[in-house]
Each structure stands twice: as C-alpha cells, then as structure tokens.
C-alpha cells in the first residue's frame, strides 16, 4: 500500500479561523493528542506572528517526539530566524515557507513581478536550508496560478533545497478533476519532482476539500494537509477524520495507508471541539453525533437483522465505545485513576486528587457519571495549570419568575484581590448575569454569540456554555462547563475576559524581561 502522510494544521490554519483562540497549554494538549493520533507532521503555529504563537510552537517542538513539528513562515529572513529559534529543539526541524504565485496575489497583494517572486522564493528556501534539514515551500493560491509559472518556480525552489512542495487551493475554488490534473501535470513536468514530497492543501469553500485532497493523492500527492473537524479559514480545511476514514474504509479502491491510529479519532475530535468551542454539526461525517444514529424504522429493522445493511463504518473503529459504567458514587480512587489512564490521560497525583474531589461532588448531584462527564473532568485537570484566573466567580444567584424582572447577584474576586458582590436586572436570567458581570469587570462588553449545549445525554447532563464577546473592542471567546447552565454561562463569560487579561499579563512580563 502507498503511504500518504497526514500533515495536520489544526493549530495553524485551524486556529487562524474566526473566533478561535487557544492558549499555550491548550495547544500543547492538542499537539500531544495529534501525536497519539499518528499524524506525520504537526503544524504548530506561525512563530513570527506573535509571542504567544512562538511560545506554543517552541513548547510543542520540544515536547513532541513521534511527529515532525513545523511552523509557518513568510518568505523573509526575519520569519525564518524566529522560526528556527522556535523549532530548533525539535526531533527533525521542519519549516513551512510560503509565497503567493497567482497573478492576482502577485500583482495586488505582493506588488511584485513574477521574476521578483521567483527570486524571493529561492532566496528564502536557500536561507531556510542553512538551518532546517526539512524545508516545505508552499505556492499560496497555487490552484489559480499559471501552471507554467508553477513549474518554473518549483524547479527553482527544489534546486534551492526544498524537500516538500505544497500546492494549496487557498480559496477553495478547485474541482476534484482539475486539482487532480494539476498534480498530474506537475508530476510530469517538474524537474526533480521524484526527490520531493508533493503536498495537497485544500479549503472547503465549495464543499470539495476532502474530494480534492483525495483527487490529489490519486494523481501523485504524497501528503495531505488537513485539520481535525475540518476547522480553518472561512469554510475550513479538509477534514482529517474524513480523509483517514475514507482511505481506510475504501482501501480496496485506494490501496493507500495514512498511518492514522483511527481509534484516536473520536477523542481528537472531542478535544478540539471542546477547546476551540467550535461545535461539530450533528450530521458531520465520521464524528457528528448522528453519524452512527439510525432513525427510520426501515433502517432500524435492517440494523437489527444485520448491521451491515446500513452501516459502513462502526463507531468502534474511531474509538467511540459505549464503555460500561464502572464509576459511581461509591467508586474508589484506584478505579478512578485506572479509568483516567484507560481514557488516555496522564495526570499528576495532585491533578488526579482534584479530579477525584470534583467527581465525588458531581456524583452527589448526578445519577450517572458518563464517559463524557469524565472526559470533561479529566481534560479540565489536564489544563489546570493554565494561568490562574484574574476574575474568579464565587457565587451566582438568579431570581426569576415569568412575571418578575430577572435579577442576578454575582460575587467574584477582582484583580486587586478584593471580593465584590453586585446585583442587577436584565430582560432574562442570562442577560441579568451578563449585566452583573459587566459591573464586576467595569469594561464595555458586547455579546456577539452565546451557545449552551448539553454534554452527553439525560436531563441531569452537564451544560457547556460558549460566549463570544467583544471586550473594549477586542473579540474574545470563552467557555466553561457546569451542572447548571447559568453557572456555566457566567463562568464562560469570565473565561473570555480572563484569557485576554492573562495574555496581556504575559506580554507585559515578556517586555519587563
Ligand atoms: O491556504 C493556504 O494557502 C495556506 C498556506 C499558508 C499554505 O494556508
Ligand atoms: Zn490554508
């Protein structure tokens, strides 16, 4: 079987999409999961874009051992130098340099002639090659570039030392036939193409990113770039889980292997959804909550007689197991620890003890502790060394009646260390809480989006709230989980503010250093 490398860009192209903002600890957690998932390359960020991105890429490069870690850089010395500092500790330092090659990008964005673009690309690759053994070069907007110009510039960057050539459909305009044909053309016309990896990078503006990626590998691509849950710029990137599962289920047809550990797909998808706050659409292929649900009577009847009548993928394949409920109110610390390990969490004794205390509190209030609940508890602890919050919620109380004006009373610690209590009204319970929190933080806040979802099933399921807000003109996202949705909403609101303030604090500390 032919090996196709999976290049995951969840932490770069995915993180770059509207409303997503991960901190370093969260990025590291996702990178560790991607390593378990077996991706060949992790694009951990864009080191020159911000000190936060630099720090995250550096920590990931120094931690991950079984996947190659890369970072994005513009075709300029400054970006390559910064990337080297971030990536030099990695097992196999790899850099991803890009430069646009389409007529529209060269003329209007870069304001450069094609000859100048060739020179800049070659100089950047040569410069990167002095540090990095692995240099990937991307022709941004390759699909809308002149094929002859692509051959010309790719010939030159290969001669300059590039080891991977990426051909992005940056704006998601290609059809599978056309994108496949472009790879075939490059395979036939580029000098030295056999010495490099050819890579596909597709966006989903016309809903064809996965089909285009597969058309590319059928026509000679050795690597596909994709993201967990298909998150990414605008309509997103090609979805990793769809590509990996399609290749597996139809290996009779494709005869290709991605090296992905399919059993880790569900967990990767859940983790990315939880940390980014991007909800997975229920009917999403492979990882949507209805992907294995059979609703109509005829289908259910068929399933009962023989599952293969309507099921081509089993939930077990992607690690979705209905584990028997082994934990409850009377479960001991030992069983709890075993479950954490079997679910793939590596927690310190302190984190395990804290998770166990939370578990006991939850077990007092909830009939059944589900796999989803445990996932939330363990993930929460795994990320608990995320910087201490600046505003901390102690209590929220709401008075609501169908014919009363809702009133919220909130008690919280503020940055000076003082504990304050405020009360105010709103047209609904949530609005009254948000109004009270606005008095606590004394800033100008606009709510841009607000969502509450249940985690798992049942009327006592945990509630997760995601709040998108604008705080003093900055767009922020916060999320949190609690048994009560009002408490989850209050915490998610403060989480958005805290994340921004922690970021500012780190930046100030950086400047003082
Ligand atoms: O879509 C794109 O062109 C990119 C490049 C930076 C590779 O993300
Ligand atoms: Zn992209």
Short mmCIF file of C-alpha atoms and ligand atoms in Angstrom, two decimals:
data_model
loop_
_atom_site.label_atom_id
_atom_site.label_comp_id
_atom_site.label_asym_id
_atom_site.label_seq_id
_atom_site.Cartn_x
_atom_site.Cartn_y
_atom_site.Cartn_z
CA UNK A 1 0.00 0.00 0.00
CA UNK A 2 1.19 3.51 -0.74
CA UNK A 3 1.86 5.65 2.37
CA UNK A 4 0.19 9.09 2.41
CA UNK A 5 1.50 11.43 5.10
CA UNK A 6 -1.02 13.39 7.13
CA UNK A 7 0.09 16.96 7.81
CA UNK A 8 -2.17 18.39 10.48
CA UNK A 9 -2.68 22.15 10.52
CA UNK A 10 -5.37 22.38 13.23
CA UNK A 11 -3.06 24.55 15.34
CA UNK A 12 -2.19 26.90 12.46
CA UNK A 13 -4.82 27.14 9.69
CA UNK A 14 -7.46 25.85 12.16
CA UNK A 15 -6.52 28.23 14.93
CA UNK A 16 -6.39 31.09 12.44
CA UNK A 17 -10.15 30.83 11.84
CA UNK A 18 -12.64 33.36 13.20
CA UNK A 19 -13.29 33.26 16.93
CA UNK A 20 -10.75 30.54 17.81
CA UNK A 21 -8.11 31.44 20.32
CA UNK A 22 -6.16 28.73 22.11
CA UNK A 23 -3.59 29.33 24.82
CA UNK A 24 -0.25 27.51 25.02
CA UNK A 25 -1.40 24.79 27.43
CA UNK A 26 -4.41 24.02 25.24
CA UNK A 27 -2.26 23.91 22.09
CA UNK A 28 0.18 21.57 23.79
CA UNK A 29 -2.66 19.29 24.83
CA UNK A 30 -3.95 19.15 21.24
CA UNK A 31 -0.42 18.52 19.91
CA UNK A 32 0.02 15.58 22.29
CA UNK A 33 -3.26 14.16 21.07
CA UNK A 34 -2.23 14.62 17.42
CA UNK A 35 0.95 12.69 18.19
CA UNK A 36 -1.16 9.84 19.60
CA UNK A 37 -3.35 10.03 16.54
CA UNK A 38 -0.24 9.31 14.48
CA UNK A 39 -0.06 12.37 12.22
CA UNK A 40 3.23 12.62 10.31
CA UNK A 41 3.56 16.41 10.66
CA UNK A 42 2.06 18.87 13.16
CA UNK A 43 1.96 22.49 12.04
CA UNK A 44 2.06 24.03 15.49
CA UNK A 45 1.60 27.69 14.56
CA UNK A 46 3.16 30.73 12.93
CA UNK A 47 6.06 31.64 15.26
CA UNK A 48 6.70 35.14 13.88
CA UNK A 49 3.05 36.17 14.18
CA UNK A 50 3.02 36.73 17.97
CA UNK A 51 4.99 35.92 21.14
CA UNK A 52 2.14 33.58 22.15
CA UNK A 53 2.45 31.60 18.91
CA UNK A 54 6.23 31.49 19.27
CA UNK A 55 5.98 30.10 22.79
CA UNK A 56 3.42 27.46 21.81
CA UNK A 57 5.44 26.28 18.78
CA UNK A 58 8.60 26.10 20.87
CA UNK A 59 6.96 24.07 23.63
CA UNK A 60 5.36 21.71 21.15
CA UNK A 61 8.64 21.23 19.22
CA UNK A 62 10.44 20.45 22.48
CA UNK A 63 7.77 18.00 23.63
CA UNK A 64 6.50 16.02 20.66
CA UNK A 65 8.81 13.16 19.61
CA UNK A 66 6.86 10.95 17.21
CA UNK A 67 5.55 13.52 14.75
CA UNK A 68 7.58 16.15 12.90
CA UNK A 69 6.77 19.63 14.20
CA UNK A 70 6.72 22.58 11.82
CA UNK A 71 5.86 26.28 11.85
CA UNK A 72 4.71 28.65 9.13
CA UNK A 73 6.94 31.48 7.90
CA UNK A 74 6.65 34.15 5.23
CA UNK A 75 9.44 34.12 2.67
CA UNK A 76 11.61 36.52 4.67
CA UNK A 77 14.72 36.18 6.82
CA UNK A 78 13.08 37.60 9.94
CA UNK A 79 10.34 34.95 9.93
CA UNK A 80 12.82 32.16 9.20
CA UNK A 81 15.13 33.27 12.04
CA UNK A 82 12.25 33.40 14.53
CA UNK A 83 11.01 30.01 13.33
CA UNK A 84 14.44 28.50 13.81
CA UNK A 85 14.52 29.70 17.42
CA UNK A 86 11.10 28.15 17.99
CA UNK A 87 11.74 24.87 16.18
CA UNK A 88 15.41 24.08 16.66
CA UNK A 89 14.70 21.83 19.68
CA UNK A 90 12.52 19.50 17.59
CA UNK A 91 13.49 15.96 16.62
CA UNK A 92 13.59 16.85 12.92
CA UNK A 93 13.45 20.63 12.43
CA UNK A 94 10.99 21.43 9.65
CA UNK A 95 9.87 24.83 8.35
CA UNK A 96 6.96 25.76 6.11
CA UNK A 97 7.76 28.81 3.96
CA UNK A 98 5.06 30.27 1.73
CA UNK A 99 4.76 32.85 -1.02
CA UNK A 100 1.84 33.61 -3.33
CA UNK A 101 2.16 32.72 -7.02
CA UNK A 102 -1.20 33.56 -8.62
CA UNK A 103 -1.38 36.62 -10.91
CA UNK A 104 -3.93 38.34 -8.65
CA UNK A 105 -1.89 37.81 -5.48
CA UNK A 106 1.41 38.79 -7.09
CA UNK A 107 0.01 41.96 -8.64
CA UNK A 108 -2.29 43.27 -5.92
CA UNK A 109 -1.08 41.74 -2.67
CA UNK A 110 2.66 41.38 -3.13
CA UNK A 111 3.04 44.10 -5.79
CA UNK A 112 5.86 42.07 -7.33
CA UNK A 113 6.61 40.81 -10.83
CA UNK A 114 6.76 37.02 -11.41
CA UNK A 115 10.57 37.26 -11.75
CA UNK A 116 10.84 39.02 -8.39
CA UNK A 117 8.60 36.36 -6.79
CA UNK A 118 10.88 33.59 -8.11
CA UNK A 119 13.93 35.33 -6.62
CA UNK A 120 12.27 35.89 -3.23
CA UNK A 121 11.15 32.24 -3.03
CA UNK A 122 14.58 30.90 -3.97
CA UNK A 123 16.39 33.19 -1.53
CA UNK A 124 14.01 32.21 1.29
CA UNK A 125 14.41 28.48 0.66
CA UNK A 126 18.20 28.78 0.44
CA UNK A 127 18.28 30.76 3.65
CA UNK A 128 15.96 28.32 5.48
CA UNK A 129 18.04 25.40 4.27
CA UNK A 130 21.06 26.73 6.18
CA UNK A 131 19.20 25.85 9.39
CA UNK A 132 16.48 23.31 8.61
CA UNK A 133 17.03 19.83 7.15
CA UNK A 134 13.36 19.82 6.07
CA UNK A 135 12.00 22.79 4.13
CA UNK A 136 8.45 22.82 2.80
CA UNK A 137 7.66 25.52 0.28
CA UNK A 138 4.06 26.49 -0.50
CA UNK A 139 2.85 28.33 -3.58
CA UNK A 140 -0.02 30.24 -1.98
CA UNK A 141 -3.07 30.29 -4.26
CA UNK A 142 -1.34 27.66 -6.41
CA UNK A 143 -4.56 26.46 -7.96
CA UNK A 144 -5.23 29.89 -9.51
CA UNK A 145 -1.60 30.26 -10.64
CA UNK A 146 -0.40 29.77 -14.21
CA UNK A 147 0.67 26.09 -14.41
CA UNK A 148 3.76 27.01 -16.47
CA UNK A 149 4.79 29.58 -13.88
CA UNK A 150 4.29 26.98 -11.13
CA UNK A 151 6.64 24.59 -12.93
CA UNK A 152 9.21 27.34 -13.34
CA UNK A 153 9.22 28.44 -9.70
CA UNK A 154 9.00 24.89 -8.30
CA UNK A 155 12.01 23.81 -10.39
CA UNK A 156 13.96 26.66 -8.82
CA UNK A 157 12.91 26.05 -5.20
CA UNK A 158 13.68 22.34 -5.50
CA UNK A 159 17.13 23.22 -6.80
CA UNK A 160 17.45 25.61 -3.82
CA UNK A 161 16.83 22.75 -1.38
CA UNK A 162 13.08 22.44 -0.72
CA UNK A 163 12.13 18.95 0.43
CA UNK A 164 8.31 19.29 0.18
CA UNK A 165 6.29 21.30 -2.33
CA UNK A 166 2.77 22.25 -1.30
CA UNK A 167 0.12 23.19 -3.88
CA UNK A 168 -2.70 24.91 -1.96
CA UNK A 169 -6.17 25.59 -3.23
CA UNK A 170 -6.15 28.61 -0.94
CA UNK A 171 -9.60 29.90 -1.84
CA UNK A 172 -11.36 26.54 -2.24
CA UNK A 173 -12.09 27.05 -5.95
CA UNK A 174 -10.91 23.77 -7.46
CA UNK A 175 -12.94 20.77 -8.57
CA UNK A 176 -11.54 17.28 -7.98
CA UNK A 177 -10.87 16.69 -11.69
CA UNK A 178 -8.98 19.96 -12.09
CA UNK A 179 -7.00 19.68 -8.86
CA UNK A 180 -6.03 16.09 -9.66
CA UNK A 181 -4.99 17.16 -13.17
CA UNK A 182 -2.74 19.88 -11.74
CA UNK A 183 -0.84 17.29 -9.67
CA UNK A 184 -0.51 15.04 -12.70
CA UNK A 185 0.84 17.95 -14.74
CA UNK A 186 3.38 18.86 -12.05
CA UNK A 187 4.47 15.24 -11.69
CA UNK A 188 5.09 15.12 -15.43
CA UNK A 189 6.77 18.49 -15.83
CA UNK A 190 8.73 19.47 -12.71
CA UNK A 191 12.42 18.61 -12.74
CA UNK A 192 13.44 16.59 -9.69
CA UNK A 193 9.86 16.04 -8.57
CA UNK A 194 10.77 12.48 -7.58
CA UNK A 195 13.17 13.86 -4.94
CA UNK A 196 10.49 15.83 -3.06
CA UNK A 197 7.16 15.21 -1.37
CA UNK A 198 4.19 16.77 -3.16
CA UNK A 199 1.52 18.05 -0.80
CA UNK A 200 -2.16 18.97 -1.16
CA UNK A 201 -3.80 21.72 0.92
CA UNK A 202 -7.50 22.33 0.29
CA UNK A 203 -10.09 24.74 1.62
CA UNK A 204 -13.76 23.89 1.72
CA UNK A 205 -15.45 26.97 0.23
CA UNK A 206 -17.33 24.83 -2.30
CA UNK A 207 -17.56 21.80 0.00
CA UNK A 208 -14.98 19.88 -2.05
CA UNK A 209 -11.87 19.99 0.18
CA UNK A 210 -11.85 16.28 1.04
CA UNK A 211 -12.69 15.18 -2.53
CA UNK A 212 -9.98 17.50 -3.88
CA UNK A 213 -7.38 16.17 -1.42
CA UNK A 214 -8.17 12.62 -2.43
CA UNK A 215 -8.02 13.52 -6.13
CA UNK A 216 -4.55 14.96 -5.45
CA UNK A 217 -3.24 11.76 -3.85
CA UNK A 218 -4.69 9.71 -6.68
CA UNK A 219 -2.58 11.86 -9.00
CA UNK A 220 0.70 11.72 -7.17
CA UNK A 221 0.47 13.79 -3.94
CA UNK A 222 2.38 12.16 -1.09
CA UNK A 223 0.96 14.31 1.70
CA UNK A 224 -2.39 15.89 2.55
CA UNK A 225 -2.84 18.89 4.82
CA UNK A 226 -5.97 18.88 6.92
CA UNK A 227 -7.48 19.74 10.28
CA UNK A 228 -9.47 17.98 12.98
CA UNK A 229 -13.19 18.55 12.43
CA UNK A 230 -12.27 20.47 9.26
CA UNK A 231 -11.83 23.75 11.15
CA UNK A 232 -9.94 26.50 9.34
CA UNK A 233 -10.11 29.79 7.46
CA UNK A 234 -13.65 30.66 6.23
CA UNK A 235 -15.41 27.37 5.39
CA UNK A 236 -12.49 25.42 6.81
CA UNK A 237 -9.85 22.98 5.60
CA UNK A 238 -10.15 19.36 4.51
CA UNK A 239 -11.23 17.29 7.47
CA UNK A 240 -8.58 14.87 8.72
CA UNK A 241 -11.00 12.28 10.05
CA UNK A 242 -12.94 12.12 6.78
CA UNK A 243 -9.78 11.59 4.73
CA UNK A 244 -8.33 8.97 7.10
CA UNK A 245 -11.57 7.00 7.39
CA UNK A 246 -12.32 7.19 3.65
CA UNK A 247 -8.85 5.83 2.87
CA UNK A 248 -9.36 3.05 5.40
CA UNK A 249 -12.90 2.02 4.52
CA UNK A 250 -12.16 2.16 0.79
CA UNK A 251 -8.64 0.75 0.90
CA UNK A 252 -9.90 -1.85 -1.58
CA UNK A 253 -10.20 1.06 -4.02
CA UNK A 254 -7.44 3.47 -3.00
CA UNK A 255 -4.81 1.00 -1.75
CA UNK A 256 -3.30 3.72 0.44
CA UNK A 257 -2.48 3.97 4.12
CA UNK A 258 -2.36 7.17 6.19
CA UNK A 259 -0.69 5.78 9.32
CA UNK A 260 -3.50 7.30 11.39
CA UNK A 261 -4.48 5.49 14.57
CA UNK A 262 -8.22 5.50 13.87
CA UNK A 263 -9.05 4.61 17.46
CA UNK A 264 -7.92 8.11 18.50
CA UNK A 265 -10.24 9.96 16.10
CA UNK A 266 -13.20 10.43 18.42
CA UNK A 267 -11.05 11.69 21.25
CA UNK A 268 -9.14 14.08 18.98
CA UNK A 269 -12.38 15.45 17.60
CA UNK A 270 -13.92 15.91 21.06
CA UNK A 271 -10.81 17.58 22.43
CA UNK A 272 -10.54 20.07 19.56
CA UNK A 273 -14.24 20.86 19.70
CA UNK A 274 -14.12 21.43 23.44
CA UNK A 275 -11.01 23.57 23.49
CA UNK A 276 -11.90 25.66 20.45
CA UNK A 277 -15.59 25.98 21.33
CA UNK A 278 -16.45 25.01 17.73
CA UNK A 279 -19.45 22.72 17.86
CA UNK A 280 -19.46 19.76 15.45
CA UNK A 281 -22.52 19.74 13.20
CA UNK A 282 -24.66 16.68 14.15
CA UNK A 283 -24.62 15.20 10.65
CA UNK A 284 -20.88 15.67 10.11
CA UNK A 285 -19.35 12.57 8.52
CA UNK A 286 -17.44 10.30 10.91
CA UNK A 287 -17.57 12.45 14.06
CA UNK A 288 -21.02 14.09 14.10
CA UNK A 289 -23.30 12.91 16.89
CA UNK A 290 -25.72 11.43 14.34
CA UNK A 291 -23.03 9.80 12.21
CA UNK A 292 -24.00 6.39 13.59
CA UNK A 293 -27.65 7.04 14.50
CA UNK A 294 -30.27 5.12 12.55
CA UNK A 295 -33.58 6.88 12.80
CA UNK A 296 -36.08 5.46 10.31
CA UNK A 297 -37.97 2.28 11.13
CA UNK A 298 -36.81 0.51 7.98
CA UNK A 299 -33.17 1.29 8.79
CA UNK A 300 -33.52 0.22 12.41
CA UNK A 301 -35.12 -3.02 11.32
CA UNK A 302 -32.29 -3.68 8.87
CA UNK A 303 -29.68 -2.89 11.52
CA UNK A 304 -31.24 -5.35 13.94
CA UNK A 305 -31.16 -8.08 11.31
CA UNK A 306 -27.66 -7.36 10.07
CA UNK A 307 -25.71 -4.17 10.92
CA UNK A 308 -24.04 -4.17 7.52
CA UNK A 309 -27.36 -3.39 5.83
CA UNK A 310 -26.89 0.28 6.71
CA UNK A 311 -23.54 0.60 8.50
CA UNK A 312 -20.31 1.00 6.55
CA UNK A 313 -18.28 2.43 9.47
CA UNK A 314 -18.59 1.18 13.03
CA UNK A 315 -18.40 3.62 15.93
CA UNK A 316 -15.77 1.34 17.48
CA UNK A 317 -13.46 1.97 14.51
CA UNK A 318 -12.97 5.61 15.57
CA UNK A 319 -12.74 4.80 19.29
CA UNK A 320 -16.34 5.56 20.16
CA UNK A 321 -17.09 2.93 22.75
CA UNK A 322 -20.08 2.57 24.98
CA UNK A 323 -17.94 1.75 27.99
CA UNK A 324 -19.91 0.07 30.70
CA UNK A 325 -20.49 2.47 33.55
CA UNK A 326 -17.90 1.36 36.03
CA UNK A 327 -17.78 4.50 38.12
CA UNK A 328 -20.34 5.84 40.52
CA UNK A 329 -20.73 7.46 43.90
CA UNK A 330 -19.02 4.58 45.67
CA UNK A 331 -16.10 4.15 43.30
CA UNK A 332 -12.69 4.44 44.86
CA UNK A 333 -9.65 6.49 43.89
CA UNK A 334 -7.97 3.45 42.39
CA UNK A 335 -10.75 2.69 39.89
CA UNK A 336 -10.92 6.39 39.08
CA UNK A 337 -7.20 6.51 38.31
CA UNK A 338 -7.45 3.37 36.16
CA UNK A 339 -10.25 4.94 34.15
CA UNK A 340 -8.20 8.12 33.60
CA UNK A 341 -5.32 6.01 32.28
CA UNK A 342 -7.57 3.87 30.06
CA UNK A 343 -9.03 7.05 28.61
CA UNK A 344 -5.50 8.19 27.73
CA UNK A 345 -5.00 10.94 30.35
CA UNK A 346 -1.66 11.45 32.06
CA UNK A 347 -2.44 13.28 35.29
CA UNK A 348 -0.15 14.05 38.21
CA UNK A 349 -1.19 12.82 41.68
CA UNK A 350 -2.32 16.34 42.57
CA UNK A 351 -4.44 16.61 39.41
CA UNK A 352 -5.91 13.16 39.99
CA UNK A 353 -6.82 14.03 43.58
CA UNK A 354 -8.50 17.24 42.47
CA UNK A 355 -10.35 15.49 39.65
CA UNK A 356 -11.46 12.84 42.16
CA UNK A 357 -12.85 15.52 44.51
CA UNK A 358 -14.78 17.05 41.59
CA UNK A 359 -16.00 13.60 40.62
CA UNK A 360 -17.34 12.94 44.11
CA UNK A 361 -19.15 16.30 44.14
CA UNK A 362 -20.66 15.54 40.74
CA UNK A 363 -21.64 12.01 41.75
CA UNK A 364 -23.61 13.51 44.65
CA UNK A 365 -25.68 15.58 42.23
CA UNK A 366 -25.89 13.36 39.18
CA UNK A 367 -27.35 9.89 38.87
CA UNK A 368 -24.88 8.55 36.34
CA UNK A 369 -21.34 9.65 35.62
CA UNK A 370 -20.88 9.14 31.91
CA UNK A 371 -17.79 8.86 29.76
CA UNK A 372 -18.47 12.42 28.54
CA UNK A 373 -18.54 13.73 32.13
CA UNK A 374 -15.23 12.03 32.88
CA UNK A 375 -13.75 13.50 29.70
CA UNK A 376 -14.69 16.97 30.94
CA UNK A 377 -13.28 16.34 34.44
CA UNK A 378 -10.00 14.88 33.20
CA UNK A 379 -9.49 17.49 30.48
CA UNK A 380 -10.24 20.24 33.00
CA UNK A 381 -7.50 18.91 35.28
CA UNK A 382 -5.05 18.34 32.45
CA UNK A 383 -5.37 22.03 31.63
CA UNK A 384 -5.46 23.20 35.23
CA UNK A 385 -2.01 24.72 35.16
CA UNK A 386 -3.37 27.28 32.69
CA UNK A 387 -2.64 30.63 34.34
CA UNK A 388 -4.56 31.49 37.46
CA UNK A 389 -7.75 33.41 36.64
CA UNK A 390 -7.81 37.14 37.15
CA UNK A 391 -11.54 37.34 37.86
CA UNK A 392 -12.88 34.37 39.83
CA UNK A 393 -16.55 33.59 40.24
CA UNK A 394 -17.61 32.57 43.75
CA UNK A 395 -21.34 32.70 43.57
CA UNK A 396 -24.13 33.47 41.16
CA UNK A 397 -27.76 33.65 42.18
CA UNK A 398 -30.72 34.48 39.95
CA UNK A 399 -34.27 35.35 40.86
CA UNK A 400 -36.57 34.53 38.00
CA UNK A 401 -40.34 34.30 37.64
CA UNK A 402 -42.46 34.52 34.49
CA UNK A 403 -43.98 37.78 35.76
CA UNK A 404 -40.93 39.19 37.62
CA UNK A 405 -37.95 41.14 36.39
CA UNK A 406 -34.99 38.72 36.49
CA UNK A 407 -32.31 39.80 38.97
CA UNK A 408 -28.80 38.37 39.27
CA UNK A 409 -26.43 38.67 42.22
CA UNK A 410 -22.81 37.84 41.50
CA UNK A 411 -19.87 37.51 43.88
CA UNK A 412 -16.39 37.40 42.37
CA UNK A 413 -12.74 38.13 43.12
CA UNK A 414 -11.34 41.03 41.10
CA UNK A 415 -7.69 41.70 40.07
CA UNK A 416 -6.92 43.71 43.21
CA UNK A 417 -7.70 40.56 45.24
CA UNK A 418 -10.89 42.08 46.70
CA UNK A 419 -14.15 40.14 46.63
CA UNK A 420 -17.09 42.13 45.31
CA UNK A 421 -20.80 41.48 45.19
CA UNK A 422 -23.07 43.20 42.68
CA UNK A 423 -26.71 42.81 41.74
CA UNK A 424 -28.64 44.00 38.72
CA UNK A 425 -31.54 43.14 36.42
CA UNK A 426 -31.94 42.09 32.81
CA UNK A 427 -34.69 41.02 30.46
CA UNK A 428 -33.84 37.34 31.08
CA UNK A 429 -31.77 35.31 33.55
CA UNK A 430 -28.71 35.16 31.33
CA UNK A 431 -28.86 38.84 30.49
CA UNK A 432 -29.10 39.74 34.16
CA UNK A 433 -25.99 37.62 34.89
CA UNK A 434 -24.06 39.19 32.00
CA UNK A 435 -25.13 42.67 33.15
CA UNK A 436 -23.94 41.93 36.68
CA UNK A 437 -20.60 40.61 35.37
CA UNK A 438 -20.19 43.76 33.30
CA UNK A 439 -20.41 45.74 36.55
CA UNK A 440 -17.76 43.48 38.08
CA UNK A 441 -15.26 43.89 35.27
CA UNK A 442 -16.07 47.56 34.66
CA UNK A 443 -15.45 47.29 30.89
CA UNK A 444 -17.56 47.66 27.80
CA UNK A 445 -18.85 44.28 26.67
CA UNK A 446 -21.00 43.30 23.68
CA UNK A 447 -22.27 39.74 23.40
CA UNK A 448 -21.66 38.56 19.82
CA UNK A 449 -22.73 34.95 20.17
CA UNK A 450 -23.83 32.70 23.00
CA UNK A 451 -24.49 28.97 22.95
CA UNK A 452 -25.38 26.36 25.51
CA UNK A 453 -25.13 22.62 24.77
CA UNK A 454 -25.52 19.54 26.88
CA UNK A 455 -22.60 17.21 27.31
CA UNK A 456 -23.92 13.70 26.86
CA UNK A 457 -27.47 12.59 27.45
CA UNK A 458 -30.07 12.89 30.18
CA UNK A 459 -31.85 15.69 31.99
CA UNK A 460 -29.03 15.96 34.53
CA UNK A 461 -26.32 16.22 31.84
CA UNK A 462 -23.59 18.81 32.30
CA UNK A 463 -24.15 22.06 30.42
CA UNK A 464 -21.44 23.72 28.37
CA UNK A 465 -21.62 27.42 27.55
CA UNK A 466 -19.60 29.22 24.87
CA UNK A 467 -19.66 33.02 24.81
CA UNK A 468 -18.24 35.19 22.04
CA UNK A 469 -17.95 38.75 23.16
CA UNK A 470 -16.28 41.98 22.35
CA UNK A 471 -14.45 43.50 25.33
CA UNK A 472 -13.16 47.04 24.94
CA UNK A 473 -13.26 46.45 21.17
CA UNK A 474 -11.48 43.04 21.21
CA UNK A 475 -13.29 39.92 20.01
CA UNK A 476 -12.90 37.10 22.55
CA UNK A 477 -14.27 33.64 23.15
CA UNK A 478 -14.79 31.91 26.49
CA UNK A 479 -16.22 28.55 27.50
CA UNK A 480 -16.93 26.56 30.63
CA UNK A 481 -18.91 23.64 31.92
CA UNK A 482 -21.11 23.29 35.00
CA UNK A 483 -24.08 21.28 36.03
CA UNK A 484 -26.22 24.36 35.81
CA UNK A 485 -26.26 26.27 32.52
CA UNK A 486 -26.50 29.64 34.28
CA UNK A 487 -23.34 28.93 36.24
CA UNK A 488 -21.65 27.64 33.05
CA UNK A 489 -22.68 30.86 31.26
CA UNK A 490 -21.27 33.12 33.99
CA UNK A 491 -18.01 31.18 34.03
CA UNK A 492 -17.73 31.18 30.22
CA UNK A 493 -18.16 34.98 30.21
CA UNK A 494 -15.38 35.42 32.77
CA UNK A 495 -13.24 32.85 30.96
CA UNK A 496 -13.28 35.06 27.83
CA UNK A 497 -12.16 38.09 29.83
CA UNK A 498 -9.55 36.16 31.83
CA UNK A 499 -7.96 34.66 28.73
CA UNK A 500 -7.38 38.14 27.33
CA UNK A 501 -6.08 39.56 30.61
CA UNK A 502 -3.72 36.61 31.13
CA UNK A 503 -2.41 37.15 27.59
CA UNK A 504 -1.81 40.84 28.38
CA UNK A 505 -0.10 39.93 31.64
CA UNK A 506 2.26 37.53 29.82
CA UNK A 507 3.05 40.19 27.25
CA UNK A 508 3.91 42.68 29.99
CA UNK A 509 6.12 40.13 31.76
CA UNK A 510 7.84 39.46 28.43
CA UNK A 511 8.54 43.21 27.99
CA UNK A 512 9.91 43.55 31.53
CA UNK A 513 12.30 40.62 30.87
O1 LIG B 1 -4.35 28.13 2.24
C1 LIG B 1 -3.15 28.42 2.09
O2 LIG B 1 -2.68 28.78 1.01
C2 LIG B 1 -2.29 28.32 3.26
C3 LIG B 1 -0.83 28.48 3.01
C4 LIG B 1 -0.18 29.36 4.00
C5 LIG B 1 -0.21 27.14 2.93
O3 LIG B 1 -2.75 28.07 4.34
ZN1 LIG B 2 -4.81 27.23 4.15
#
